[in-house]
XYZ file of C-alpha atoms in Angstrom:
654
model
C -58.544 -7.542 -28.374
C -56.209 -9.505 -26.519
C -56.564 -10.747 -22.780
C -54.213 -9.174 -20.378
C -51.979 -11.545 -18.449
C -50.524 -10.358 -15.640
C -47.124 -11.071 -13.416
C -47.350 -14.080 -11.811
C -45.532 -15.889 -8.784
C -45.214 -18.996 -7.720
C -45.528 -18.203 -4.213
C -49.521 -17.031 -3.333
C -48.141 -15.235 -0.461
C -45.580 -13.486 -2.490
C -48.017 -12.423 -5.084
C -50.058 -10.878 -2.423
C -47.917 -8.772 -0.909
C -48.011 -6.611 -4.748
C -50.659 -5.109 -6.808
C -50.387 -5.967 -10.677
C -48.703 -2.332 -10.730
C -46.051 -2.953 -8.792
C -45.268 -6.328 -9.963
C -44.979 -5.102 -13.121
C -42.480 -2.057 -12.326
C -40.521 -3.993 -10.406
C -40.354 -6.523 -13.145
C -39.480 -4.160 -15.701
C -36.393 -2.946 -13.660
C -35.463 -6.932 -13.189
C -35.655 -7.295 -16.465
C -33.675 -4.237 -17.562
C -31.057 -4.981 -15.296
C -30.865 -9.084 -16.499
C -30.281 -7.715 -19.813
C -27.990 -5.389 -19.461
C -25.684 -8.013 -17.255
C -27.120 -11.056 -18.147
C -27.773 -11.575 -14.582
C -28.540 -9.874 -11.303
C -27.036 -10.198 -8.600
C -27.563 -8.810 -4.976
C -24.833 -5.965 -5.044
C -27.108 -4.962 -8.264
C -30.141 -3.593 -6.309
C -29.092 -0.529 -4.039
C -29.170 1.041 -7.054
C -32.120 -0.325 -8.617
C -34.033 0.328 -5.415
C -32.878 4.057 -4.704
C -34.972 4.957 -8.608
C -38.411 3.907 -7.071
C -40.137 6.518 -6.159
C -40.462 4.929 -2.341
C -37.173 4.674 -1.868
C -36.272 8.304 -2.811
C -34.709 9.439 0.651
C -33.505 6.029 1.402
C -29.588 5.992 1.106
C -27.714 3.495 -0.971
C -25.436 2.912 1.247
C -28.121 2.303 3.773
C -29.864 -0.717 1.612
C -26.716 -2.031 0.859
C -25.993 -2.603 4.263
C -29.551 -4.463 4.971
C -29.175 -6.576 1.919
C -25.467 -7.284 3.208
C -27.104 -8.986 6.328
C -29.285 -11.417 4.634
C -27.462 -12.244 1.350
C -23.702 -12.707 0.311
C -23.629 -9.321 -1.860
C -21.797 -11.163 -5.253
C -25.137 -14.117 -4.719
C -27.168 -14.484 -8.262
C -30.613 -13.300 -7.496
C -33.771 -15.119 -9.158
C -36.995 -12.490 -10.038
C -38.909 -13.918 -6.838
C -35.947 -13.711 -4.167
C -35.552 -10.167 -5.846
C -39.345 -9.568 -4.019
C -38.510 -10.318 -0.882
C -35.402 -8.570 -0.856
C -37.438 -5.562 -2.144
C -40.001 -6.606 1.158
C -37.159 -7.052 3.126
C -35.609 -3.303 2.556
C -38.958 -2.322 2.658
C -39.562 -3.088 6.130
C -35.948 -2.440 7.605
C -35.830 1.100 5.815
C -39.211 1.844 7.270
C -40.198 2.480 3.853
C -44.101 2.752 3.643
C -46.257 -0.070 2.361
C -47.220 0.389 -1.228
C -43.688 2.461 -1.511
C -43.845 2.289 -5.064
C -45.912 5.463 -5.135
C -45.736 6.945 -1.906
C -43.281 8.734 0.111
C -40.884 7.059 2.853
C -40.224 7.946 5.961
C -36.443 8.240 7.553
C -34.754 5.199 8.410
C -35.488 3.370 11.849
C -32.789 3.928 14.151
C -32.540 0.663 15.815
C -32.004 -0.855 12.164
C -30.433 1.241 9.639
C -28.311 4.183 11.666
C -24.514 3.469 11.695
C -22.320 4.862 13.690
C -19.121 6.486 11.788
C -16.320 7.595 14.039
C -14.249 10.307 12.331
C -10.578 10.757 13.106
C -10.708 14.404 14.799
C -6.614 14.236 14.341
C -6.829 13.870 10.638
C -10.195 16.532 10.585
C -7.654 19.044 12.565
C -5.116 18.066 9.878
C -7.461 18.869 6.708
C -8.870 22.003 8.315
C -5.051 23.312 8.199
C -4.779 22.490 5.182
C -7.837 23.731 3.985
C -7.077 27.313 6.003
C -3.337 27.099 4.867
C -4.352 26.981 1.136
C -7.576 29.028 0.833
C -6.813 31.477 2.908
C -7.033 33.850 0.096
C -9.557 32.516 -1.916
C -11.793 35.582 -3.130
C -14.822 33.590 -2.657
C -14.294 31.246 0.718
C -11.841 33.728 2.406
C -14.893 35.220 3.938
C -15.526 32.189 5.569
C -12.144 31.070 6.960
C -10.137 29.730 8.925
C -12.160 27.372 9.495
C -12.092 25.904 13.558
C -11.244 22.334 13.468
C -12.805 21.965 16.702
C -16.894 22.656 15.581
C -18.608 21.182 13.176
C -18.011 24.403 10.653
C -15.831 22.397 8.039
C -19.021 20.532 7.452
C -21.342 23.361 7.047
C -19.102 25.184 4.686
C -19.104 21.814 2.388
C -22.590 21.767 2.051
C -22.587 23.889 -1.023
C -20.227 22.236 -2.956
C -18.254 25.319 -3.362
C -14.945 24.179 -0.950
C -15.001 20.730 -2.507
C -14.428 22.170 -5.931
C -11.920 24.742 -4.795
C -9.704 21.968 -2.806
C -9.788 19.783 -6.691
C -8.309 22.616 -8.218
C -5.809 23.572 -5.177
C -4.575 19.450 -5.535
C -4.527 19.387 -9.631
C -4.735 23.040 -10.935
C -6.935 23.678 -14.050
C -9.477 20.777 -13.120
C -12.408 22.939 -12.970
C -12.901 26.001 -15.030
C -14.177 28.048 -11.721
C -16.831 30.054 -14.253
C -18.525 26.906 -14.140
C -19.150 26.795 -10.115
C -22.236 28.631 -8.769
C -20.662 30.904 -6.146
C -23.755 33.016 -4.053
C -23.976 33.248 -0.900
C -27.350 31.470 -1.106
C -27.623 28.122 -3.241
C -31.003 27.034 -4.538
C -31.269 23.142 -4.225
C -30.298 23.222 -8.326
C -27.145 25.181 -8.209
C -26.260 23.341 -4.898
C -26.649 19.868 -6.812
C -24.836 21.327 -9.726
C -21.797 21.553 -7.759
C -21.697 18.434 -5.700
C -22.339 16.935 -9.029
C -19.212 18.993 -10.484
C -17.006 17.932 -7.664
C -17.890 14.213 -7.660
C -16.778 14.218 -11.438
C -13.799 16.523 -11.240
C -12.512 14.026 -8.501
C -13.052 11.176 -10.337
C -11.619 12.939 -12.933
C -8.060 13.300 -10.884
C -7.946 10.116 -9.447
C -10.563 9.811 -6.912
C -12.078 6.906 -6.080
C -16.098 7.949 -5.339
C -17.954 4.715 -5.411
C -20.991 4.513 -3.029
C -20.920 8.526 -2.500
C -23.474 10.791 -4.289
C -24.411 13.926 -3.958
C -27.435 14.013 -1.215
C -24.104 12.671 0.753
C -22.236 15.900 -0.207
C -25.272 18.144 0.320
C -26.004 16.404 4.339
C -22.313 16.516 4.602
C -22.013 13.148 5.957
C -18.603 13.426 8.169
C -17.327 10.018 7.262
C -17.825 10.859 3.345
C -16.592 13.715 3.184
C -13.519 13.471 5.201
C -12.528 10.232 3.188
C -13.148 12.552 -0.247
C -11.093 15.318 1.667
C -8.329 12.596 2.213
C -8.183 11.838 -1.045
C -8.049 14.981 -2.829
C -4.910 16.142 -0.261
C -2.878 13.068 -0.828
C -3.334 13.626 -4.773
C -2.199 17.035 -3.864
C 0.795 15.703 -1.914
C 1.893 12.886 -3.903
C 1.659 14.846 -7.634
C 5.475 15.523 -7.850
C 6.405 11.400 -7.279
C 6.411 10.532 -10.665
C 9.308 10.448 -13.409
C 7.353 13.076 -15.109
C 7.464 15.494 -12.829
C 10.536 14.515 -10.932
C 13.226 13.138 -13.345
C 15.725 13.081 -10.203
C 13.592 10.002 -8.962
C 15.920 7.858 -11.186
C 18.420 8.291 -8.969
C 16.523 5.415 -6.736
C 17.556 2.736 -9.208
C 19.876 1.655 -11.145
C 19.289 0.670 -14.028
C 16.284 0.535 -16.952
C 14.513 -2.207 -15.807
C 14.492 -0.488 -12.569
C 12.774 2.328 -14.165
C 10.561 0.292 -15.587
C 9.399 -0.776 -11.925
C 9.776 2.857 -10.676
C 7.430 3.922 -13.220
C 4.523 1.239 -12.305
C 4.872 2.035 -8.692
C 1.737 4.001 -6.713
C 3.143 7.188 -5.644
C 2.994 6.534 -1.523
C 5.517 3.373 -2.731
C 7.759 5.598 -4.480
C 8.100 7.957 -1.645
C 8.910 4.965 0.579
C 11.770 3.966 -1.573
C 12.894 7.469 -1.605
C 12.713 7.362 2.549
C 15.018 4.149 2.609
C 17.075 5.273 0.218
C 17.916 8.069 2.466
C 17.982 6.219 5.151
C 20.292 3.434 3.558
C 22.759 6.392 3.570
C 22.884 7.330 6.722
C 23.232 3.985 7.964
C 19.562 3.340 9.108
C 19.329 -0.480 9.424
C 15.615 -1.113 9.195
C 13.474 -1.012 6.267
C 10.764 1.297 6.140
C 7.590 -0.578 4.490
C 4.600 1.407 5.895
C 3.711 5.021 7.365
C 2.238 3.316 10.698
C 4.207 0.840 13.322
C 7.577 1.536 10.773
C 7.136 5.190 12.188
C 6.340 4.852 15.811
C 9.749 5.449 17.418
C 10.410 8.228 15.594
C 13.794 7.076 15.074
C 13.376 6.579 11.279
C 11.975 10.515 10.927
C 15.430 11.319 13.054
C 17.935 9.989 10.659
C 15.717 10.765 7.701
C 16.010 14.868 9.019
C 19.701 14.229 9.944
C 20.390 12.835 5.864
C 18.040 15.975 4.488
C 18.836 18.614 6.981
C 21.875 17.515 8.621
C 22.214 21.519 9.713
C 19.120 21.272 11.667
C 20.002 17.954 13.297
C 20.747 17.171 16.769
C 22.084 14.348 18.401
C 19.870 14.611 21.140
C 17.152 13.508 18.905
C 18.351 9.984 18.252
C 19.074 9.839 22.085
C 15.721 10.827 23.473
C 14.080 7.897 25.221
C 10.504 8.978 25.135
C 9.361 8.110 21.520
C 6.801 11.385 22.001
C 9.930 13.738 23.100
C 12.029 12.265 19.816
C 8.895 12.707 18.083
C 8.150 16.836 19.109
C 12.120 17.372 18.549
C 11.589 15.782 14.536
C 8.982 18.414 14.162
C 10.343 21.094 15.304
C 12.806 20.608 12.714
C 10.682 20.168 10.257
C 9.249 23.199 10.467
C 12.744 24.835 9.682
C 12.103 23.223 6.591
C 8.987 25.182 6.461
C 6.870 21.713 6.771
C 3.748 23.026 8.052
C 2.783 21.460 11.534
C -0.217 19.186 10.270
C 0.597 16.177 12.733
C 1.521 16.219 16.443
C 3.166 13.889 18.041
C 0.538 12.018 19.388
C -0.058 11.141 15.275
C 3.811 9.896 15.303
C 3.429 7.740 18.107
C 0.056 6.522 17.418
C 1.201 5.595 13.756
C -1.234 7.493 12.307
C -0.993 6.240 8.474
C -2.521 8.978 6.621
C -0.811 11.999 8.870
C 2.735 10.049 8.608
C 2.130 9.818 4.795
C 1.614 13.387 4.479
C 4.122 14.510 6.803
C 6.786 12.582 4.332
C 5.572 14.117 1.317
C 5.725 17.310 2.513
C 9.422 17.000 3.554
C 10.128 15.397 -0.024
C 8.271 18.835 -1.562
C 10.620 20.701 0.761
C 13.632 19.022 0.601
C 13.594 15.971 -1.660
C 17.771 15.602 -1.061
C 18.222 13.921 -4.895
C 20.975 15.185 -6.976
C 20.727 16.791 -10.641
C 22.557 14.198 -12.701
C 22.059 15.334 -16.428
C 23.070 12.080 -17.178
C 20.475 10.076 -15.635
C 17.587 12.713 -15.969
C 18.178 12.678 -19.404
C 17.392 8.957 -19.165
C 14.353 9.517 -17.295
C 13.087 12.242 -19.737
C 13.611 8.860 -22.683
C 11.428 7.218 -20.662
C 8.473 9.254 -20.731
C 5.732 9.443 -23.733
C 4.874 11.948 -26.005
C 1.971 14.046 -25.364
C -0.821 12.621 -27.067
C 0.438 8.870 -25.768
C 0.286 10.584 -21.954
C -3.065 12.072 -22.496
C -4.656 8.641 -23.463
C -2.905 6.585 -20.651
C -3.891 8.605 -18.070
C -7.787 9.271 -19.807
C -8.013 5.194 -19.663
C -6.449 5.055 -16.274
C -9.119 7.391 -14.513
C -11.485 5.364 -16.556
C -10.694 2.083 -15.258
C -10.656 3.288 -11.844
C -13.423 5.044 -12.351
C -15.532 1.339 -12.683
C -14.778 0.438 -9.250
C -12.485 -2.460 -9.834
C -10.767 -4.024 -7.028
C -7.370 -3.519 -8.507
C -6.143 0.602 -8.289
C -4.087 1.425 -11.519
C -1.303 3.900 -11.144
C 0.082 3.193 -14.552
C -1.965 1.725 -17.586
C 1.435 0.095 -19.407
C 3.162 -1.609 -16.671
C -0.269 -2.598 -14.463
C -1.734 -4.263 -17.608
C 0.566 -6.670 -18.572
C 0.021 -9.517 -15.974
C -3.626 -9.186 -17.713
C -5.839 -9.180 -14.709
C -6.316 -5.629 -14.587
C -8.063 -5.751 -17.696
C -9.700 -9.199 -16.613
C -10.928 -7.325 -13.942
C -12.469 -4.282 -16.364
C -13.899 -6.924 -18.822
C -15.792 -8.887 -16.017
C -17.263 -5.176 -15.003
C -18.607 -4.411 -18.510
C -19.223 -7.619 -19.755
C -20.327 -10.030 -16.524
C -19.836 -13.465 -16.428
C -17.002 -13.055 -19.518
C -13.982 -14.102 -17.248
C -13.171 -17.811 -16.785
C -11.528 -17.100 -13.096
C -10.543 -20.306 -13.128
C -7.975 -20.003 -15.796
C -6.868 -16.788 -14.258
C -3.455 -15.923 -12.439
C -4.015 -13.792 -9.701
C -0.588 -11.287 -8.770
C 1.477 -11.880 -7.813
C 2.424 -13.749 -10.732
C 6.335 -14.872 -10.752
C 5.909 -17.536 -14.446
C 5.610 -15.464 -16.905
C 3.758 -17.786 -18.971
C 0.757 -17.355 -16.530
C 0.816 -13.721 -17.489
C 0.636 -14.813 -20.950
C -2.679 -17.165 -20.331
C -4.491 -14.490 -18.458
C -3.710 -12.108 -21.568
C -4.608 -14.716 -24.357
C -7.586 -15.097 -22.284
C -8.095 -10.944 -22.306
C -7.703 -10.939 -26.035
C -10.110 -13.764 -26.482
C -12.984 -12.458 -24.877
C -11.982 -8.914 -26.684
C -13.035 -11.286 -30.053
C -16.135 -12.664 -28.586
C -16.980 -9.187 -27.864
C -16.242 -8.101 -31.710
C -12.977 -6.039 -31.302
C -10.828 -5.396 -33.774
C -7.749 -7.611 -32.277
C -6.334 -8.843 -36.139
C -2.659 -10.499 -35.384
C -2.689 -9.184 -31.491
C -1.625 -12.077 -29.271
C -1.738 -11.870 -24.961
C 2.256 -11.581 -25.445
C 1.992 -8.337 -27.159
C 0.124 -6.724 -23.893
C 2.774 -9.017 -21.778
C 5.401 -7.253 -23.432
C 3.934 -3.715 -22.752
C 3.298 -2.763 -26.813
C 2.002 0.739 -26.113
C -0.030 1.143 -29.331
C -1.438 -2.414 -29.091
C -2.414 -1.445 -25.406
C -4.087 2.159 -26.140
C -6.088 0.293 -28.957
C -7.256 -2.340 -26.715
C -7.986 0.116 -24.278
C -10.297 2.584 -26.605
C -12.382 -0.400 -27.911
C -13.065 -0.958 -24.533
C -14.416 2.033 -23.362
C -15.869 2.540 -26.641
C -17.814 -0.733 -25.881
C -18.812 0.106 -22.617
C -20.346 3.839 -23.596
C -22.732 2.003 -27.045
C -23.951 -0.773 -24.841
C -24.771 1.645 -21.908
C -26.833 3.931 -25.036
C -28.467 0.413 -26.275
C -29.488 -0.214 -22.983
C -31.429 3.045 -22.233
C -32.887 2.551 -25.751
C -34.972 -0.535 -24.630
C -37.277 0.220 -26.771
C -35.363 0.319 -29.881
C -35.805 -3.491 -30.489
C -32.483 -4.257 -30.064
C -30.612 -1.600 -32.418
C -26.948 -1.694 -31.980
C -25.997 1.919 -31.492
C -23.184 3.173 -34.021
C -20.885 6.501 -33.757
C -22.885 7.322 -36.644
C -25.879 7.451 -34.760
C -24.208 9.280 -31.764
C -23.385 12.387 -34.274
C -26.643 12.509 -36.051
C -28.228 12.313 -32.581
C -25.793 15.412 -31.733
C -26.444 17.206 -35.072
C -29.888 16.680 -34.291
C -30.365 18.224 -31.169
C -28.038 21.469 -31.716
C -30.708 21.688 -35.022
C -33.782 21.484 -33.251
C -32.494 24.355 -30.530
C -32.225 26.603 -33.195
C -28.809 26.949 -33.161
C -26.334 26.807 -36.900
C -23.269 24.918 -35.829
C -22.803 20.878 -37.193
C -19.815 18.862 -37.083
C -18.921 16.670 -39.761
C -16.929 13.662 -38.191
C -15.206 13.421 -34.425
C -12.326 15.017 -36.618
C -13.833 17.638 -37.787
C -11.619 20.499 -36.847
C -14.368 23.376 -35.998
C -14.362 21.528 -33.106
C -11.531 23.066 -31.468
C -13.548 26.060 -30.967
C -15.713 24.694 -28.621
C -18.666 26.593 -29.958
C -20.667 23.030 -31.146
C -20.377 21.402 -27.987
C -21.209 24.166 -25.517
C -24.405 24.944 -28.168
C -24.787 21.006 -27.777
C -24.709 20.764 -23.708
C -27.053 23.776 -23.938
C -29.185 22.162 -26.111
C -29.816 19.572 -23.894
C -29.806 21.553 -20.578
C -30.530 25.305 -21.548
C -29.755 26.703 -17.584
C -26.468 25.180 -17.764
C -24.277 27.447 -20.382
C -23.725 31.081 -19.420
C -23.382 32.426 -23.306
C -21.675 35.833 -21.894
C -18.562 33.403 -20.585
C -18.286 31.828 -23.811
C -15.420 33.633 -26.658
C -15.458 33.274 -29.591
C -12.984 30.491 -30.394
C -11.157 31.724 -32.332
C -7.513 32.195 -30.999
C -5.554 29.660 -29.424
C -6.296 31.348 -25.670
C -10.246 31.614 -26.570
C -10.199 27.839 -27.460
C -8.256 26.896 -24.403
C -11.214 29.026 -22.502
C -13.442 27.163 -24.367
C -12.548 24.085 -23.999
C -11.895 24.219 -19.997
C -15.489 25.686 -19.602
C -16.867 22.733 -21.906
C -15.437 20.045 -19.729
C -16.232 21.505 -16.430
C -20.143 22.261 -17.602
C -20.153 18.602 -18.970
C -19.631 17.314 -15.601
C -21.958 19.803 -13.920
C -24.752 18.338 -15.979
C -23.593 14.747 -14.591
C -21.807 13.599 -17.287
C -18.160 11.278 -16.251
C -15.562 12.366 -18.686
C -11.868 12.777 -18.578
C -10.596 14.173 -21.564
C -8.482 17.376 -21.428
C -9.137 20.867 -22.953
C -5.792 19.600 -25.033
C -8.086 17.219 -26.840
C -10.598 19.397 -27.950
C -8.730 21.923 -29.074
C -6.694 19.523 -31.204
C -9.957 17.468 -31.826
C -8.878 14.054 -30.732
C -11.258 12.187 -32.604
C -11.755 9.790 -29.518
C -12.089 11.943 -27.095
C -14.386 13.848 -29.541
C -16.278 10.964 -29.267
C -16.257 10.431 -25.607
C -17.784 13.211 -24.702
C -20.303 13.247 -27.068
C -21.734 10.201 -26.216
C -21.390 10.921 -22.473
C -23.575 14.064 -23.016
C -26.214 11.626 -25.185
C -26.452 9.270 -22.556
C -27.588 12.235 -20.030
C -29.881 13.395 -21.719
C -31.058 10.119 -22.772
C -31.538 9.010 -19.263
C -33.602 12.206 -18.311
C -35.416 11.348 -20.961
C -36.465 8.062 -19.947
C -36.931 9.347 -16.295
C -39.363 11.617 -17.199
C -40.913 8.918 -19.297
C -40.628 6.480 -16.424
C -42.283 9.135 -13.747
C -45.505 9.851 -16.580
C -46.090 6.014 -16.870
C -45.972 5.635 -13.136
C -48.533 8.871 -12.661
C -50.217 7.003 -14.855
C -50.385 4.374 -13.018
C -48.932 2.431 -15.932
C -46.399 0.257 -16.603
C -43.646 -1.417 -19.004
C -43.572 -5.338 -18.938
C -41.640 -7.707 -20.282
C -41.448 -8.240 -23.773
C -44.133 -4.939 -23.891
C -44.472 -2.624 -27.416
C -44.085 1.517 -27.657
C -45.395 3.257 -29.962
C -43.681 3.515 -33.335
C -42.486 6.972 -32.396
C -40.449 6.265 -29.334
C -39.185 3.028 -31.549
C -37.917 5.151 -33.928
C -36.365 8.037 -32.005
C -32.847 6.867 -32.369
C -33.218 6.584 -36.088
C -34.727 10.222 -36.362
C -32.390 11.814 -34.203
């Protein structure tokens, strides 16, 4: 029998702080992350620590706050520094010594409790919005109206139903309500499912949910909950500010080049452009550049309403010398346009950006003042994409934003043309692959700098073995939609396969292929004594939805309610099954961005992403159970250790 060699640490004191079991557990986590990313940075530690048994009740955001006090978050960290960081977090977070196998105590208030103030005026506005739009909801109406002066909103949000319902108001049809657990009293499992469904669906409509977890929502942490509600309401209010929904917006520009620029603007910028368009027509000389300081005196509002609704306007509004008095008169005029009073004169005078944006969006919704020039509208229609291209653009846009990149993507085809966003994405999925010294950050005035960025994008893509024959950086700069979509698909697919490969560390580094994913899915369904099988990811039988429902049921029997499933024979039944599949997958924990139409039409790419997401979730659960069992047995996986043959060959068999 070979002799056992423990994990050695050069600092004797540091070595003495851990048992060998603890060191092996910590090192396996460290090596796993290093294999995945090529290097471990301080920013990688919070999610690693929260998965350790002793830190189960310590929030990731609190660990991040502790670490940021002692290290720059972007610093690369070695194993011994990682151990010291662990001890620091353990001490400050009040985790008992030996916390890898013991329950933690709550955070010490003196070191890790952070005060987050909430804007009461915004809270009141959001509550009014909820009371207005969900007043007739069959499930929630018994809890409404919510009193904004109390914490009733946070209590109501704790079971996850409110968040799901609000998402469906913002983007109708996002969540199949049959998948929401709606009972007077939910058990922890059901409540967690609702929050998981809500968070994954929020990502799927464009919300940024980085550093927000289900536990934050279970506890209804006010600043995080209000921040998420704010994003959802903003998406609802700005939904029509694009050429697809409101082709009349083409009136704001003069030629095709300007239309392309308009398409690339975020909705709030389009709203400002619309506001300035009308202000200019009535002689307002200032340019409104924000929803805060530029609106404080109320003058811009007075001119805007005079342009849009002269029948309700009065010279006295502009003659008023007190800004608060003028703001009150503006709100009275707006109410005549049926704009609900979610904003107060104080909010205008104080320059509340969120509430002013919401107010301007309401005015736009009730009276945009745009013409219905058929020539211009037909021109706008020519600029929009076919349905499948639009769906793929939407999927990739939401996926890119979900990665937590710094730049928010509003329109894939326009926003990637300078190469910077793609470099950010590549840096996320393949750390250290980007040479930032050779990259130019927007705004980029010189065209050749954009080409340089995109050339580096193509080079990295080739290094990652993407299929890029006869593709050059200039193709991206020129906005070649077909090539951009093809490149983004390879990026997304690479990420999925790497995630699966990294979960299968015991498979001796075997690359995961599309065929492995297909075989795994068929094996899972067959093993669950179901009869469905798919021949490929373009198998037309997938349009019924039955296979995916059987797969979801195979990985978690409790998640599918078969009494709600149709035979999937008619178009209507297929649509019902497809919407249910997406919500059930998100409820389980899958982060997916496809639409029901992708399943009904059997979009090969989206079928692969859906299957891979379910596979990733399932294998994560298996690895988690294996880790727990290993910890309970007092054993841990060492760097370079071997597993038994059955585990090594599991992927091949499945």
